[in-house]
mmCIF file of C-alpha atoms in Angstrom:
data_model
loop_
_atom_site.group_PDB
_atom_site.id
_atom_site.type_symbol
_atom_site.label_atom_id
_atom_site.label_comp_id
_atom_site.label_asym_id
_atom_site.label_seq_id
_atom_site.Cartn_x
_atom_site.Cartn_y
_atom_site.Cartn_z
ATOM 1 C CA MET A 855 96.887 103.318 88.574
ATOM 2 C CA TRP A 856 96.905 106.902 88.972
ATOM 3 C CA ALA A 857 93.060 107.270 86.999
ATOM 4 C CA PRO A 858 91.152 105.987 90.052
ATOM 5 C CA ALA A 859 93.362 107.518 93.018
ATOM 6 C CA LEU A 860 92.543 110.765 91.155
ATOM 7 C CA ALA A 861 89.104 110.740 90.479
ATOM 8 C CA LEU A 862 88.296 109.375 94.082
ATOM 9 C CA LEU A 863 90.029 112.851 94.739
ATOM 10 C CA ALA A 864 88.119 114.800 92.730
ATOM 11 C CA VAL A 865 84.952 113.813 94.472
ATOM 12 C CA GLY A 866 83.285 116.303 96.334
ATOM 13 C CA THR A 867 84.544 120.047 94.641
ATOM 14 C CA TRP A 868 83.369 119.032 90.965
ATOM 15 C CA GLY A 869 81.249 121.064 90.002
ATOM 16 C CA GLN A 870 81.252 123.165 93.026
ATOM 17 C CA SER A 871 82.475 127.050 92.425
ATOM 18 C CA ALA A 872 85.836 127.929 93.917
ATOM 19 C CA PRO A 873 85.368 130.279 97.062
ATOM 20 C CA ALA A 874 86.372 134.159 96.660
ATOM 21 C CA VAL A 875 88.817 133.878 99.300
ATOM 22 C CA ALA A 876 90.336 130.334 100.656
ATOM 23 C CA LYS A 877 92.206 130.942 103.692
ATOM 24 C CA VAL A 878 93.669 127.099 104.158
ATOM 25 C CA PRO A 879 92.970 125.139 101.508
ATOM 26 C CA SER A 880 91.101 121.479 102.054
ATOM 27 C CA GLY A 881 93.227 118.336 102.554
ATOM 28 C CA GLN A 882 91.121 117.053 99.181
ATOM 29 C CA ALA A 883 92.584 120.050 97.227
ATOM 30 C CA LEU A 884 95.870 119.281 98.412
ATOM 31 C CA ALA A 885 96.014 115.668 97.601
ATOM 32 C CA ALA A 886 94.451 116.567 94.198
ATOM 33 C CA GLN A 887 97.373 118.945 93.663
ATOM 34 C CA LEU A 888 100.024 116.880 94.872
ATOM 35 C CA GLY A 889 99.039 113.995 93.162
ATOM 36 C CA GLU A 890 98.956 115.685 89.863
ATOM 37 C CA SER A 891 102.728 117.111 90.167
ATOM 38 C CA LEU A 892 103.551 113.324 90.854
ATOM 39 C CA GLN A 893 102.404 112.290 87.717
ATOM 40 C CA HIS A 894 104.630 115.039 86.327
ATOM 41 C CA LEU A 895 107.352 113.851 88.034
ATOM 42 C CA GLN A 896 106.772 110.332 86.885
ATOM 43 C CA SER A 897 106.547 111.317 83.559
ATOM 44 C CA ALA A 898 109.664 113.314 83.184
ATOM 45 C CA MET A 899 111.519 111.216 84.625
ATOM 46 C CA ALA A 900 110.286 108.036 82.535
ATOM 47 C CA ALA A 901 111.117 110.470 79.654
ATOM 48 C CA VAL A 902 115.384 110.578 80.441
ATOM 49 C CA ASP A 903 117.063 107.784 78.435
ATOM 50 C CA PRO A 904 120.408 107.263 81.018
ATOM 51 C CA GLN A 905 122.225 106.237 77.498
ATOM 52 C CA HIS A 906 122.138 109.502 75.639
ATOM 53 C CA LEU A 907 123.452 111.722 78.595
ATOM 54 C CA HIS A 908 126.429 112.495 78.964
ATOM 55 C CA LEU A 909 127.414 110.546 81.570
ATOM 56 C CA HIS A 910 130.005 107.817 82.376
ATOM 57 C CA ASP A 911 128.474 104.151 82.565
ATOM 58 C CA GLU A 912 128.367 104.510 86.440
ATOM 59 C CA GLY A 913 125.865 108.116 86.100
ATOM 60 C CA LYS A 914 124.084 106.219 84.068
ATOM 61 C CA GLN A 915 123.150 103.247 85.954
ATOM 62 C CA VAL A 916 122.348 105.644 88.712
ATOM 63 C CA ILE A 917 120.123 107.385 87.075
ATOM 64 C CA ALA A 918 117.788 103.744 85.600
ATOM 65 C CA ASP A 919 117.961 103.066 88.765
ATOM 66 C CA SER A 920 116.504 105.802 90.676
ATOM 67 C CA GLN A 921 114.062 105.979 87.502
ATOM 68 C CA ALA A 922 112.667 102.331 88.571
ATOM 69 C CA SER A 923 112.621 103.193 92.365
ATOM 70 C CA VAL A 924 110.692 106.211 91.479
ATOM 71 C CA ALA A 925 108.137 104.200 89.153
ATOM 72 C CA ARG A 926 108.144 101.542 91.706
ATOM 73 C CA ASN A 927 107.093 104.249 94.499
ATOM 74 C CA LEU A 928 104.458 106.021 92.824
ATOM 75 C CA ASP A 929 102.957 103.009 91.065
ATOM 76 C CA ASP A 930 102.788 100.934 94.320
ATOM 77 C CA ALA A 931 102.779 102.915 97.660
ATOM 78 C CA MET A 932 101.539 106.691 96.532
ATOM 79 C CA PRO A 933 97.912 105.889 95.084
ATOM 80 C CA SER A 934 97.013 104.241 98.368
ATOM 81 C CA LEU A 935 98.576 107.037 100.290
ATOM 82 C CA LEU A 936 97.112 109.673 98.532
ATOM 83 C CA SER A 937 93.455 108.024 98.445
ATOM 84 C CA ALA A 938 93.473 107.836 102.172
ATOM 85 C CA PHE A 939 94.525 111.464 102.810
ATOM 86 C CA SER A 940 91.769 112.543 100.442
ATOM 87 C CA GLN A 941 88.959 110.105 101.990
ATOM 88 C CA ALA A 942 89.995 111.310 105.782
ATOM 89 C CA PRO A 943 91.530 114.652 105.159
ATOM 90 C CA GLU A 944 91.412 115.612 109.200
ATOM 91 C CA ASP A 945 93.412 112.816 109.905
ATOM 92 C CA LEU A 946 97.113 114.161 110.563
ATOM 93 C CA GLY A 947 98.584 110.261 110.644
ATOM 94 C CA ALA A 948 97.539 110.313 106.774
ATOM 95 C CA ALA A 949 98.867 113.342 106.011
ATOM 96 C CA PHE A 950 102.140 112.625 107.456
ATOM 97 C CA ARG A 951 102.483 109.448 105.829
ATOM 98 C CA LEU A 952 101.852 110.976 102.761
ATOM 99 C CA TYR A 953 104.349 114.166 103.273
ATOM 100 C CA ARG A 954 107.327 111.515 103.847
ATOM 101 C CA ASP A 955 106.872 108.839 100.969
ATOM 102 C CA GLY A 956 107.030 112.247 98.761
ATOM 103 C CA GLU A 957 109.506 113.630 100.380
ATOM 104 C CA ALA A 958 111.499 110.084 100.085
ATOM 105 C CA VAL A 959 110.271 110.210 96.361
ATOM 106 C CA LEU A 960 111.807 114.235 95.803
ATOM 107 C CA GLY A 961 114.669 113.208 97.361
ATOM 108 C CA VAL A 962 115.461 110.303 94.482
ATOM 109 C CA ALA A 963 114.510 112.865 91.968
ATOM 110 C CA GLN A 964 116.400 115.458 92.796
ATOM 111 C CA ARG A 965 119.321 113.520 93.158
ATOM 112 C CA SER A 966 118.643 112.232 89.475
ATOM 113 C CA SER A 967 118.149 116.178 88.663
ATOM 114 C CA GLU A 968 121.355 117.292 89.872
ATOM 115 C CA ALA A 969 123.215 114.042 88.441
ATOM 116 C CA ILE A 970 122.256 114.895 84.880
ATOM 117 C CA PRO A 971 124.713 117.619 82.726
ATOM 118 C CA ALA A 972 123.660 121.338 82.176
ATOM 119 C CA ARG A 973 124.266 120.192 78.323
ATOM 120 C CA ASP A 974 121.923 117.464 78.589
ATOM 121 C CA ALA A 975 118.542 119.806 79.760
ATOM 122 C CA ASP A 976 117.313 119.079 75.990
ATOM 123 C CA ALA A 977 117.379 115.614 77.006
ATOM 124 C CA GLY A 978 114.797 115.784 79.894
ATOM 125 C CA GLY A 979 116.850 117.700 82.298
ATOM 126 C CA ALA A 980 115.259 120.628 82.076
ATOM 127 C CA ALA A 981 111.698 118.687 82.295
ATOM 128 C CA LEU A 982 112.719 116.511 84.885
ATOM 129 C CA ALA A 983 113.799 119.421 87.142
ATOM 130 C CA ALA A 984 111.016 121.624 86.568
ATOM 131 C CA SER A 985 108.796 118.855 88.085
ATOM 132 C CA THR A 986 110.915 118.289 90.674
ATOM 133 C CA GLU A 987 110.596 121.590 92.145
ATOM 134 C CA GLU A 988 106.828 121.273 91.435
ATOM 135 C CA VAL A 989 106.496 118.459 94.074
ATOM 136 C CA ARG A 990 108.426 120.245 95.988
ATOM 137 C CA ALA A 991 106.287 123.280 96.225
ATOM 138 C CA GLY A 992 103.237 120.818 96.648
ATOM 139 C CA LEU A 993 105.062 119.077 99.811
ATOM 140 C CA LYS A 994 106.002 122.829 101.247
ATOM 141 C CA GLN A 995 102.098 122.970 100.850
ATOM 142 C CA LEU A 996 101.545 120.349 102.675
ATOM 143 C CA ALA A 997 103.963 120.873 105.589
ATOM 144 C CA ASP A 998 102.206 123.904 105.956
ATOM 145 C CA TRP A 999 98.631 122.719 106.521
ATOM 146 C CA ILE A 1000 99.868 119.613 108.819
ATOM 147 C CA GLU A 1001 101.283 122.396 111.228
ATOM 148 C CA THR A 1002 98.211 124.695 111.094
ATOM 149 C CA GLN A 1003 95.984 121.545 111.618
ATOM 150 C CA GLY A 1004 97.867 120.293 114.301
ATOM 151 C CA GLN A 1005 97.933 123.582 116.175
ATOM 152 C CA SER A 1006 93.867 123.991 115.481
ATOM 153 C CA GLN A 1007 93.066 120.865 116.828
ATOM 154 C CA TYR A 1008 95.815 121.352 119.632
ATOM 155 C CA ALA A 1009 93.787 124.446 120.604
ATOM 156 C CA ALA A 1010 90.616 122.455 120.623
ATOM 157 C CA LEU A 1011 92.060 119.818 123.087
ATOM 158 C CA GLN A 1012 93.321 122.826 125.068
ATOM 159 C CA ARG A 1013 89.640 123.996 125.374
ATOM 160 C CA ALA A 1014 87.950 121.183 125.882
ATOM 161 C CA GLN A 1015 89.757 120.352 128.966
ATOM 162 C CA ALA A 1016 89.428 124.101 130.428
ATOM 163 C CA ALA A 1017 85.695 123.445 130.274
ATOM 164 C CA GLN A 1018 85.908 119.894 131.561
ATOM 165 C CA ALA A 1019 87.550 121.452 134.428
ATOM 166 C CA ALA A 1020 85.067 124.353 134.603
ATOM 167 C CA GLN A 1021 82.457 122.157 135.675
ATOM 168 C CA PRO A 1022 81.845 121.540 139.036
ATOM 169 C CA ALA A 1023 82.765 118.396 140.756
ATOM 170 C CA ALA A 1024 80.108 116.492 141.888
ATOM 171 C CA PRO A 1025 79.976 116.184 145.589
ATOM 172 C CA PRO A 1026 81.780 113.018 147.545
ATOM 173 C CA PRO A 1027 79.227 110.018 148.650
ATOM 174 C CA PRO A 1028 78.426 110.365 152.378
ATOM 175 C CA PRO A 1029 80.620 107.359 154.423
ATOM 176 C CA ALA A 1030 79.023 104.551 155.426
ATOM 177 C CA THR A 1031 77.994 104.200 159.130
ATOM 178 C CA LEU A 1032 79.967 101.212 160.569
ATOM 179 C CA VAL A 1033 78.353 99.924 163.736
ATOM 180 C CA ILE A 1034 80.512 97.982 166.058
ATOM 181 C CA GLN A 1035 79.135 95.929 169.066
ATOM 182 C CA ASP A 1036 81.339 96.620 172.260
ATOM 183 C CA ALA A 1037 80.677 93.145 174.406
ATOM 184 C CA ASN A 1038 81.666 95.367 177.536
ATOM 185 C CA GLY A 1039 79.675 98.364 176.638
ATOM 186 C CA ALA A 1040 76.466 99.939 177.879
ATOM 187 C CA ALA A 1041 74.228 98.009 175.760
ATOM 188 C CA ALA A 1042 75.766 94.535 177.253
ATOM 189 C CA ALA A 1043 75.922 96.038 180.846
ATOM 190 C CA ARG A 1044 71.445 96.605 180.339
ATOM 191 C CA LYS A 1045 70.964 92.937 178.815
ATOM 192 C CA LYS A 1046 72.843 91.534 181.989
ATOM 193 C CA ALA A 1047 70.813 94.090 184.074
ATOM 194 C CA ALA A 1048 67.534 93.128 182.716
ATOM 195 C CA LYS A 1049 68.296 89.146 183.119
ATOM 196 C CA PRO A 1050 66.128 88.056 186.654
ATOM 197 C CA ALA A 1051 68.402 86.122 188.940
ATOM 198 C CA ALA A 1052 67.862 82.554 189.254
ATOM 199 C CA LYS A 1053 65.306 81.206 192.622
ATOM 200 C CA LYS A 1054 67.603 78.775 195.012
ATOM 201 C CA PRO A 1055 64.741 75.993 195.266
ATOM 202 C CA ALA A 1056 63.023 75.616 198.390
ATOM 203 C CA VAL A 1057 64.389 73.538 201.799
ATOM 204 C CA PRO A 1058 61.765 71.119 202.365
ATOM 205 C CA THR A 1059 60.386 71.941 206.010
ATOM 206 C CA ILE A 1060 59.989 68.193 207.969
ATOM 207 C CA PRO A 1061 56.622 68.305 210.659
ATOM 208 C CA HIS A 1062 57.187 67.930 213.902
ATOM 209 C CA GLY A 1063 56.607 64.251 215.008
ATOM 210 C CA PHE A 1064 58.229 62.787 212.406
ATOM 211 C CA TYR A 1065 61.728 61.247 213.691
#
């Protein structure tokens, strides 16, 4: 399950020499490093045999349950989260989902490491503690990267908004002319004055002598 994801994380950096000074690690480099650390953690968890620990049966069952939980998460969820972040290293959402799931895995591993007695260091306790700290350091780097990228993207957004606000606004369109015809206005009066008056019909004249 891990091999395809780690092979994808290596794409883009294979065969390239590292820069002399790296100010901020790339998202792909962080994902590759964290994936390797999680593999170490998975191996360390699996190497612990709860039945050989100096614990009561309840404590042994807690360790066994933690092993199953970590193995299930690292096999089912983590490879796709690592690949998603590697393919979109500028996506803060993908980075945060990876960080959140990694924190959940780290919490389970940390409780298991603390539950193993010190005298069982040679029975896997020391290796589990070391791999737990390795994952913690990787998640700390990822958290710092998320914070840096978030600030950078916010600053870029502010610059874009300021540049847009500095551009002169386009003049508003002229208001539409509204013509209202007044039936009692001057135009109507002129029309009435220009209309000729109707002529009355002439009264016929009756000649004299016809009565």
